[in-house]
Short mmCIF file of C-alpha atoms in Angstrom, two decimals:
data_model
loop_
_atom_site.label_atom_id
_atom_site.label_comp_id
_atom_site.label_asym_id
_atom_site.label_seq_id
_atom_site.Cartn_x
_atom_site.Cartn_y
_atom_site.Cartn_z
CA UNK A 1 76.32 127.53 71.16
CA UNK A 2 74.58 128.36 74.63
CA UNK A 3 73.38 125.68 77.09
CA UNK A 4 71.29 125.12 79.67
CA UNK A 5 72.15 123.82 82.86
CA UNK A 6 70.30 122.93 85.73
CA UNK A 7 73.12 122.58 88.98
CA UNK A 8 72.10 121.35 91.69
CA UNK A 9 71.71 124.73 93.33
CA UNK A 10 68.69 125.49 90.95
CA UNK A 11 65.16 125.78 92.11
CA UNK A 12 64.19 123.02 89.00
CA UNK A 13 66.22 120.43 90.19
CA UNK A 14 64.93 117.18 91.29
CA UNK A 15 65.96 117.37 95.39
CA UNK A 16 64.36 113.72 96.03
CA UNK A 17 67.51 112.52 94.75
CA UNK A 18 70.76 113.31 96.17
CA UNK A 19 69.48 112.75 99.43
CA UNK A 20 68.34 109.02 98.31
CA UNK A 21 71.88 108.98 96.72
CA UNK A 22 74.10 109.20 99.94
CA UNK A 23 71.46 107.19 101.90
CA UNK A 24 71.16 103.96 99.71
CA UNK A 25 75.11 104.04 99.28
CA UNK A 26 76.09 104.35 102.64
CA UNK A 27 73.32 101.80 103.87
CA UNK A 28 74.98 99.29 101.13
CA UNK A 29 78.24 99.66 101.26
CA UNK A 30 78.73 97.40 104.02
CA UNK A 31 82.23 98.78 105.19
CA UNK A 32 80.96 102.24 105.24
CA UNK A 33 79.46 101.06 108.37
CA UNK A 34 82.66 101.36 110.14
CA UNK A 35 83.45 104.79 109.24
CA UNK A 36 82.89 107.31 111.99
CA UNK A 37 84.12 110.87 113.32
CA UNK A 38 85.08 108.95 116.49
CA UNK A 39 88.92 108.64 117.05
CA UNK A 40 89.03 105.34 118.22
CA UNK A 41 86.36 103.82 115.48
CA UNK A 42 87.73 101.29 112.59
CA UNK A 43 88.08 104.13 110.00
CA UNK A 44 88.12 107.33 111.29
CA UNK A 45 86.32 110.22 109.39
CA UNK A 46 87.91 113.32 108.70
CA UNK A 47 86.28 116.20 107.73
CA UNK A 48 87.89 119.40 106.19
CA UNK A 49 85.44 121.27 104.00
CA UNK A 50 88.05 123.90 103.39
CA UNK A 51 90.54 121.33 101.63
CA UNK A 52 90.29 120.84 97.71
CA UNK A 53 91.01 118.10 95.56
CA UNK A 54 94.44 117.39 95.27
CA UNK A 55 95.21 118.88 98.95
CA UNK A 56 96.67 116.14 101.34
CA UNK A 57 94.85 115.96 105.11
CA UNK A 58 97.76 115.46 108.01
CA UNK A 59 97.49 112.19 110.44
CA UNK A 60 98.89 112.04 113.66
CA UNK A 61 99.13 109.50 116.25
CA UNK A 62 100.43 109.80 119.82
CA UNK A 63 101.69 106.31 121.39
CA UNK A 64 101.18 105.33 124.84
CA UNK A 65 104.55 104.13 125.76
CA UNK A 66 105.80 102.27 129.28
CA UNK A 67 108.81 104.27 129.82
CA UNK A 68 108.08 106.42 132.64
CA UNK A 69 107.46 104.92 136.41
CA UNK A 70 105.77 108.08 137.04
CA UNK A 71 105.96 110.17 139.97
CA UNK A 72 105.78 109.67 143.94
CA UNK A 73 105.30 112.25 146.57
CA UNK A 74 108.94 112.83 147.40
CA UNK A 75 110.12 113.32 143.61
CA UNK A 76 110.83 116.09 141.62
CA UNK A 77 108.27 117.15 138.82
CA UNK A 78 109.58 120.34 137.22
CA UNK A 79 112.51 119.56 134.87
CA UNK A 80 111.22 115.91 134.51
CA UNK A 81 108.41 115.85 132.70
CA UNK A 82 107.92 114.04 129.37
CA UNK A 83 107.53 114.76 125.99
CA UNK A 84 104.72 114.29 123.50
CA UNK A 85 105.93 112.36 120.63
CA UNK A 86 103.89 112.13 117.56
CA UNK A 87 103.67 109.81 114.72
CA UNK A 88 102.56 111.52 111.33
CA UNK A 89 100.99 110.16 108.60
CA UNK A 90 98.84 111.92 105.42
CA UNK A 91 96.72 111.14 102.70
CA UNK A 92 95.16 112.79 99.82
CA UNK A 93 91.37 113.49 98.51
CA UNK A 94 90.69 114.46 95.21
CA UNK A 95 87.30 114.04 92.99
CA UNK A 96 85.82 111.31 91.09
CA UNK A 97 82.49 111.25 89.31
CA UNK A 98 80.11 108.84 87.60
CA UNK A 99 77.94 109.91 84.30
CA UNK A 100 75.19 109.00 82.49
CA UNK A 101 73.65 110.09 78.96
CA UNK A 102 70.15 109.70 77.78
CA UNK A 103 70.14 110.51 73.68
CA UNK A 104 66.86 112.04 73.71
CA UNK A 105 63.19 111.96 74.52
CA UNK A 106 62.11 109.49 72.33
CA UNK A 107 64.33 106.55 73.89
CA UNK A 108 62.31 107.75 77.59
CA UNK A 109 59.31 107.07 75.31
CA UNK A 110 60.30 103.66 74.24
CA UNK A 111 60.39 102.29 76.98
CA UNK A 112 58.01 102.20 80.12
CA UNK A 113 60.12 102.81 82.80
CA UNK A 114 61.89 106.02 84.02
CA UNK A 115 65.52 106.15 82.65
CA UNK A 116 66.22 108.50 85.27
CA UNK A 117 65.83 106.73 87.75
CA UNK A 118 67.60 103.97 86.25
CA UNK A 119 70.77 106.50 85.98
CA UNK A 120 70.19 107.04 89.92
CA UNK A 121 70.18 103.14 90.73
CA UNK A 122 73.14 102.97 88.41
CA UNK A 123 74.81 105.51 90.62
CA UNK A 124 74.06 104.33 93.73
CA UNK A 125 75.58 100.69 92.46
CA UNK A 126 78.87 102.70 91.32
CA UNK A 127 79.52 104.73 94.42
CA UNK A 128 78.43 101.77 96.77
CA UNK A 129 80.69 99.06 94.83
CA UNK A 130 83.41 101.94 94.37
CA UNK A 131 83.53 102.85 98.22
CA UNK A 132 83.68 99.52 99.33
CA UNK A 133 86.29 98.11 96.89
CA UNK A 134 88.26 101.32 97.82
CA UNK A 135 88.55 100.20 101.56
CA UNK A 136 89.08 96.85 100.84
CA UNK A 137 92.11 96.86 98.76
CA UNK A 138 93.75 99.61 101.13
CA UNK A 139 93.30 97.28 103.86
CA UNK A 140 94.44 94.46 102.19
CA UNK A 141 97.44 96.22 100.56
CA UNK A 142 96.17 95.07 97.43
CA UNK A 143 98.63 96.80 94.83
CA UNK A 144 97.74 95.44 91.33
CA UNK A 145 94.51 97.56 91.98
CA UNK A 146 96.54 100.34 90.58
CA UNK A 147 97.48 99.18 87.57
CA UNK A 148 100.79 98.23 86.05
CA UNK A 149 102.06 101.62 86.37
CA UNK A 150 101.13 101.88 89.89
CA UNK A 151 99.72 105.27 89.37
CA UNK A 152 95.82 104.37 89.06
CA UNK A 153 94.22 105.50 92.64
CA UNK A 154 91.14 105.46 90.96
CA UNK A 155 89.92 101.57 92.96
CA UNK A 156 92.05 102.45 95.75
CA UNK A 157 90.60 105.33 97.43
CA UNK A 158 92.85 108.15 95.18
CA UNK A 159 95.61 107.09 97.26
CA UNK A 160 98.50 104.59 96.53
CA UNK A 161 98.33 101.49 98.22
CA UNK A 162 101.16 100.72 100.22
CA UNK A 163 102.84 97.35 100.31
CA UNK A 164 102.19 94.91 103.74
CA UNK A 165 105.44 95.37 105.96
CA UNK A 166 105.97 91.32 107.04
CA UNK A 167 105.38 91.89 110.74
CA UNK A 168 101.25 92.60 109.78
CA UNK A 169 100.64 90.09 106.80
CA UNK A 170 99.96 86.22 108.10
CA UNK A 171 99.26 83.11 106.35
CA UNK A 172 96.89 80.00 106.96
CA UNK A 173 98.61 77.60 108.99
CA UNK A 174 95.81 74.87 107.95
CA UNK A 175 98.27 73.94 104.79
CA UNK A 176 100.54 71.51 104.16
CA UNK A 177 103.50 73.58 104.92
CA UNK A 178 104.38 77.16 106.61
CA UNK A 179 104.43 79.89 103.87
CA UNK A 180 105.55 83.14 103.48
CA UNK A 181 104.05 83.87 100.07
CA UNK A 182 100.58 84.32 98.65
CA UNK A 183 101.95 82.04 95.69
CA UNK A 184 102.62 79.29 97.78
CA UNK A 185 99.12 79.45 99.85
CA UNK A 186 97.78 79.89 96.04
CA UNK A 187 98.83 76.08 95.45
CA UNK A 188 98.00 74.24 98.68
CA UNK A 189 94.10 74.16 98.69
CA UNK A 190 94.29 72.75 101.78
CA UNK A 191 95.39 76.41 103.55
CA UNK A 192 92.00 77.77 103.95
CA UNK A 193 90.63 79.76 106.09
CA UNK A 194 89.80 78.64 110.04
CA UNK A 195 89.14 79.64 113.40
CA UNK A 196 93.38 79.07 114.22
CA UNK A 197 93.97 81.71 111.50
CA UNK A 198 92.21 84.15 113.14
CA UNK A 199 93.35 83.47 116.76
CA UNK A 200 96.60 83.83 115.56
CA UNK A 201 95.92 87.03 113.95
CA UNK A 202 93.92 88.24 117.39
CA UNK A 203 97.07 87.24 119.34
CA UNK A 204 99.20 89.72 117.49
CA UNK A 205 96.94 91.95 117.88
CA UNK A 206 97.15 91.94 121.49
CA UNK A 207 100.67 91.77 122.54
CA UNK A 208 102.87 94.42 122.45
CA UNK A 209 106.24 91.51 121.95
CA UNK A 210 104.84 91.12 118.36
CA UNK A 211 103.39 94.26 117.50
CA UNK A 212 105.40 97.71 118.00
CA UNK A 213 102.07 99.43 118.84
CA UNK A 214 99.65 96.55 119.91
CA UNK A 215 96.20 97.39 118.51
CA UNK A 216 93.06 98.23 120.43
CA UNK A 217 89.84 97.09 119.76
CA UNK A 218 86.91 99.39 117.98
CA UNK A 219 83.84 101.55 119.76
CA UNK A 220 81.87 98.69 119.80
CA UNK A 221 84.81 96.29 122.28
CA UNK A 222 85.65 94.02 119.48
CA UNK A 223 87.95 93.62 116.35
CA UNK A 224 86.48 93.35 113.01
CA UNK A 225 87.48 90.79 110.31
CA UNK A 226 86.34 91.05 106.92
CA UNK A 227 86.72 87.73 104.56
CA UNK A 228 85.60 86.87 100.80
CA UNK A 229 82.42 84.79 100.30
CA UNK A 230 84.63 81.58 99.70
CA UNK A 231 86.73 81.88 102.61
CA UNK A 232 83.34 81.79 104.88
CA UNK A 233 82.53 79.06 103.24
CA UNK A 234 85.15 77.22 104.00
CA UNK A 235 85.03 78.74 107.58
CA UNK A 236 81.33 77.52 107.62
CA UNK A 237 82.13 73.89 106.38
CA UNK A 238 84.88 73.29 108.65
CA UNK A 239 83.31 71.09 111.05
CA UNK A 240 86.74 69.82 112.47
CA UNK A 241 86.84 69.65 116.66
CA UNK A 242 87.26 73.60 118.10
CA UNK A 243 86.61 75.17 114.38
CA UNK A 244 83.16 77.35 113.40
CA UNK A 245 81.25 74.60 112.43
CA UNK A 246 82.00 72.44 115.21
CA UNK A 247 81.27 75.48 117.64
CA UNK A 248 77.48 75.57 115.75
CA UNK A 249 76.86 72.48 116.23
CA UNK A 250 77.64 71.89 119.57
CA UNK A 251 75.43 75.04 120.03
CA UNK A 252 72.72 72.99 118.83
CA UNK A 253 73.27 69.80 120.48
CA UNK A 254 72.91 72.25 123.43
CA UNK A 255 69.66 73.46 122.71
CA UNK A 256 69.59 76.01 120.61
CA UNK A 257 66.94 76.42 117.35
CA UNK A 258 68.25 75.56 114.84
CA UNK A 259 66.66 78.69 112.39
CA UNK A 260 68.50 80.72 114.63
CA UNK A 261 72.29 79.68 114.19
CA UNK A 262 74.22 80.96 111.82
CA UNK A 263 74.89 78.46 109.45
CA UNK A 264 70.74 78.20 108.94
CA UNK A 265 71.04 82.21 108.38
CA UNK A 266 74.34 83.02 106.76
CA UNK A 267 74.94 85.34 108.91
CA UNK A 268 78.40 85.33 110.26
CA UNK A 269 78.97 86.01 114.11
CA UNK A 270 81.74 86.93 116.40
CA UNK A 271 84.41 84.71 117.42
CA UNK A 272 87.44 85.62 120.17
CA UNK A 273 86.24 88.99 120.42
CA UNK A 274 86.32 89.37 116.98
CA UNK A 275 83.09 90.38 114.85
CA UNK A 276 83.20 88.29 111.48
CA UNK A 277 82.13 90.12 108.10
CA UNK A 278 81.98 88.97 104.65
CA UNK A 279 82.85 91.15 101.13
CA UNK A 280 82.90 90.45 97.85
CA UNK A 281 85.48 93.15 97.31
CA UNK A 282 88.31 91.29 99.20
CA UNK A 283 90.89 91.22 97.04
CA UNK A 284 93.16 88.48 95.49
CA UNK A 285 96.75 87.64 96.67
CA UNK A 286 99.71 89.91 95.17
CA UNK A 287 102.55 87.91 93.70
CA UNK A 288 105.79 88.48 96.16
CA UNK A 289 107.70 89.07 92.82
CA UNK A 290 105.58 91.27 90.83
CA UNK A 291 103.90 93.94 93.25
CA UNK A 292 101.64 95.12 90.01
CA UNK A 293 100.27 91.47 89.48
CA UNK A 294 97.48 89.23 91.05
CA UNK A 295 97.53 86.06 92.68
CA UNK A 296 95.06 83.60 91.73
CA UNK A 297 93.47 81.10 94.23
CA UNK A 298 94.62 83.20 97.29
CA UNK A 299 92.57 86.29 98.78
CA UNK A 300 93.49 88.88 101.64
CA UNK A 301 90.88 88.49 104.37
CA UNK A 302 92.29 91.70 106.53
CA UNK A 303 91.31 92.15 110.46
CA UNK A 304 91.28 95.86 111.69
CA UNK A 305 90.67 97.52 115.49
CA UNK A 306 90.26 101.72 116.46
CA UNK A 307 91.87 103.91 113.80
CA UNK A 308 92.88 101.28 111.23
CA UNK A 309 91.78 103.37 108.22
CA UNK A 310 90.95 107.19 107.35
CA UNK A 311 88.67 108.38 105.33
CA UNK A 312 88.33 112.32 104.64
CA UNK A 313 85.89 114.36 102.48
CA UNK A 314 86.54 118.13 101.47
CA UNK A 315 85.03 121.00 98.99
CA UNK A 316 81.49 120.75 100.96
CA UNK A 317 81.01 117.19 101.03
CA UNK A 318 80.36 117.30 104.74
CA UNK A 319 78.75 114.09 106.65
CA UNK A 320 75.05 113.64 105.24
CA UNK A 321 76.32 115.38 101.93
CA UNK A 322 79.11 113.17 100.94
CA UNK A 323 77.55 112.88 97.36
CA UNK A 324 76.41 115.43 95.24
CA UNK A 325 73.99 114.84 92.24
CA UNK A 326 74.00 117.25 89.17
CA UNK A 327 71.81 117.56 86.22
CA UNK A 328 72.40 118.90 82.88
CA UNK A 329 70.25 119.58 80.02
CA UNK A 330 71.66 119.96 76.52
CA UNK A 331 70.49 119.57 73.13
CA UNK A 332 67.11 120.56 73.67
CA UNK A 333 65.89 117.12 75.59
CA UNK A 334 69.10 115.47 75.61
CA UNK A 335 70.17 115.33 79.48
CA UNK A 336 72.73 113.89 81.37
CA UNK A 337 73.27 113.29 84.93
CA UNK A 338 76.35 113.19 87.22
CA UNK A 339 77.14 111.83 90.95
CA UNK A 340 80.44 113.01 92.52
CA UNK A 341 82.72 113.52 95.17
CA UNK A 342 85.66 114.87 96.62
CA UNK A 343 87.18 112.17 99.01
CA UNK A 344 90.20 110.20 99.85
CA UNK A 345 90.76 106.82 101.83
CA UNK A 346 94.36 105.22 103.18
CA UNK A 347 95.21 102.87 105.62
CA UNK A 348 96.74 103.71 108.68
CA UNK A 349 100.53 103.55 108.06
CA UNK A 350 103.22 104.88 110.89
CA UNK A 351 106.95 104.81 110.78
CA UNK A 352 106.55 102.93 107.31
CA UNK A 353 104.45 100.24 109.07
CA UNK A 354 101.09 99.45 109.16
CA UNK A 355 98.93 100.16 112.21
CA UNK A 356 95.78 98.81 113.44
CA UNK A 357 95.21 95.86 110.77
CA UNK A 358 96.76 92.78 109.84
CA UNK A 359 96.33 90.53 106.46
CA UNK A 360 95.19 86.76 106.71
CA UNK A 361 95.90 85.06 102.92
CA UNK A 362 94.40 81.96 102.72
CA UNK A 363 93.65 79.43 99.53
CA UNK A 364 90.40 80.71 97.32
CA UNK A 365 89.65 79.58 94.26
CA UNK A 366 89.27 82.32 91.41
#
């Protein structure tokens, strides 16, 4: 049996929509936002057209250390200089596709709408939900994403997700009682997210006596923190002395509009140099026992600076074409389309430890 084909190569194929494809995903996948060729942005973007799926990309990271008191006029250079030390990391990219079937012309007649371009807003919904779940759970060391037998990379950017090393997971002092466990934020729903969380987190960040490599800010000056719809809730109806609703009020009392704060908006804002986000894709706790299962009632809101993720494409899928779109005819006028890629995404992890992002579990219900 012979078919025909139409690749995306061929002089019949629609063009309008690949180039719609990458635009509306990367527009609405809100953490896609952060990824950039720049070394020192929140996810940095690394390019290899020459690599293939299944190829790992290299990662390496030189420290600025305090060591060295340098030299004066009167010392001696040659002999004396230092060494470049490196840390490595890698990661992987490999391919993964979405599809979609029509049966035949008569079901594009039945209805009065194209079914084509309902496969294309399908896609775009796939890829943008699929990229942004992807970061999140990498970020938030979110394990149970790949399944019991920890071999499903499929959610987790087609790499394995890495378990939290203690010294860059943190939990909401607002509780009842310190914990060290998502389980035991998971049954205090008084441990929710607030503004102390987060200065604690921003603290760390800074100083090198609790952070081996102390982590510097993004492009834009600030850190970025990234929290579940219900934890900016409770964020946003916090209206205890110092915490975010407090701070909006006294905004007000001060003189400003009220339609333009941001609890009349819900819009977030920026806090201790710290730029505040909100995702439906931030993931659940991770029972402490179990690394495969979920923790109800508790979610990972994760806070990143420069380099805390990498994402890399290969086989073509350069920057503007990080999506390709493929048609097929079959059947006579039975078609099928497919959008696909060849990528990868990991979180930053030197000297088994991971660098340039921190965890905040709080209580969430769900």
């Amino acid at each position: 049996m012979a078919y025909t084909t139409v690749p995306t190569g061929s002089t019949l194929t629609q063009k309008a929509w690949r180039p719609g494809l990458i635009h509306q995903v990367e527009l609405q996948a809100h953490m896609m936002g952060f990824v950039s060729p720049d070394d020192d942005s929140g996810i940095v973007l690394l390019e290899d057209l020459t690599k293939k799926r299944g190829d790992k990309i290299q990662i390496r990271f030189s420290p600025t250390d305090d060591t060295s008191d340098g030299f004066s006029d009167t010392d001696t250079v040659e002999g004396n200089e230092e060494k470049i030390d490196f840390l490595p990391d890698e990661m992987k990219i490999d391919y993964l596709a979405f599809a979609f079937a029509q049966a035949g012309q008569m079901s594009q007649q039945r209805v009065s709408f194209d079914l084509k371009a309902a496969a294309f807003i399908k896609a775009v919904a796939k890829w943008t939900r699929r990229f942004e779940e992807s970061i999140c759970n990498q970020f938030a060391g979110y394990t149970p994403a790949m399944g019991a037998a920890q071999d499903n990379y499929k959610r987790t950017g087609l790499n394995p997700v890495t378990q939290l090393d203690t010294a860059h997971i943190l939990y909401s002092t607002a509780g009842a009682a310190t914990y060290t466990t998502d389980q035991g934020i998971a049954a205090d729903d008084t441990a929710v997210m607030t503004l102390d969380g987060i200065n604690d987190a921003v603290l760390k960040m800074m100083t090198k006596a609790e952070l081996t490599y102390p982590i510097a800010p993004c492009p834009d000056g600030f850190y970025h923190c990234v929290m579940h719809p219900y934890q900016w809730r409770q964020l946003r109806d916090n209206t205890s002395a110092g915490d975010w609703g407090d701070i909006v009020r006294a905004t007000l009392e001060g003189g400003r509009r009220y339609e333009d704060s941001p609890l009349a908006r819900g819009w977030l804002g920026t806090y201790n140099n710290t730029k505040l986000h909100v995702s439906d894709w931030v993931p659940n706790g991770v029972t402490s026992t179990d690394a495969t299962l979920k923790q109800s009632n508790a979610r990972r809101a994760f806070i990143f600076g420069a380099r805390g993720a990498h994402m890399a494409f290969g086989e073509g899928y350069a920057d503007g074409n990080h999506l390709d779109w493929v048609e097929q005819t079959r059947d006579y006028r039975k078609w099928g389309v497919l959008a696909d890629s060849c990528f990868g995404v990991k979180r930053t992890i030197f000297n088994s430890q991971t660098y340039a992002s921190l965890v905040l579990v709080t209580y969430s219900k769900g």
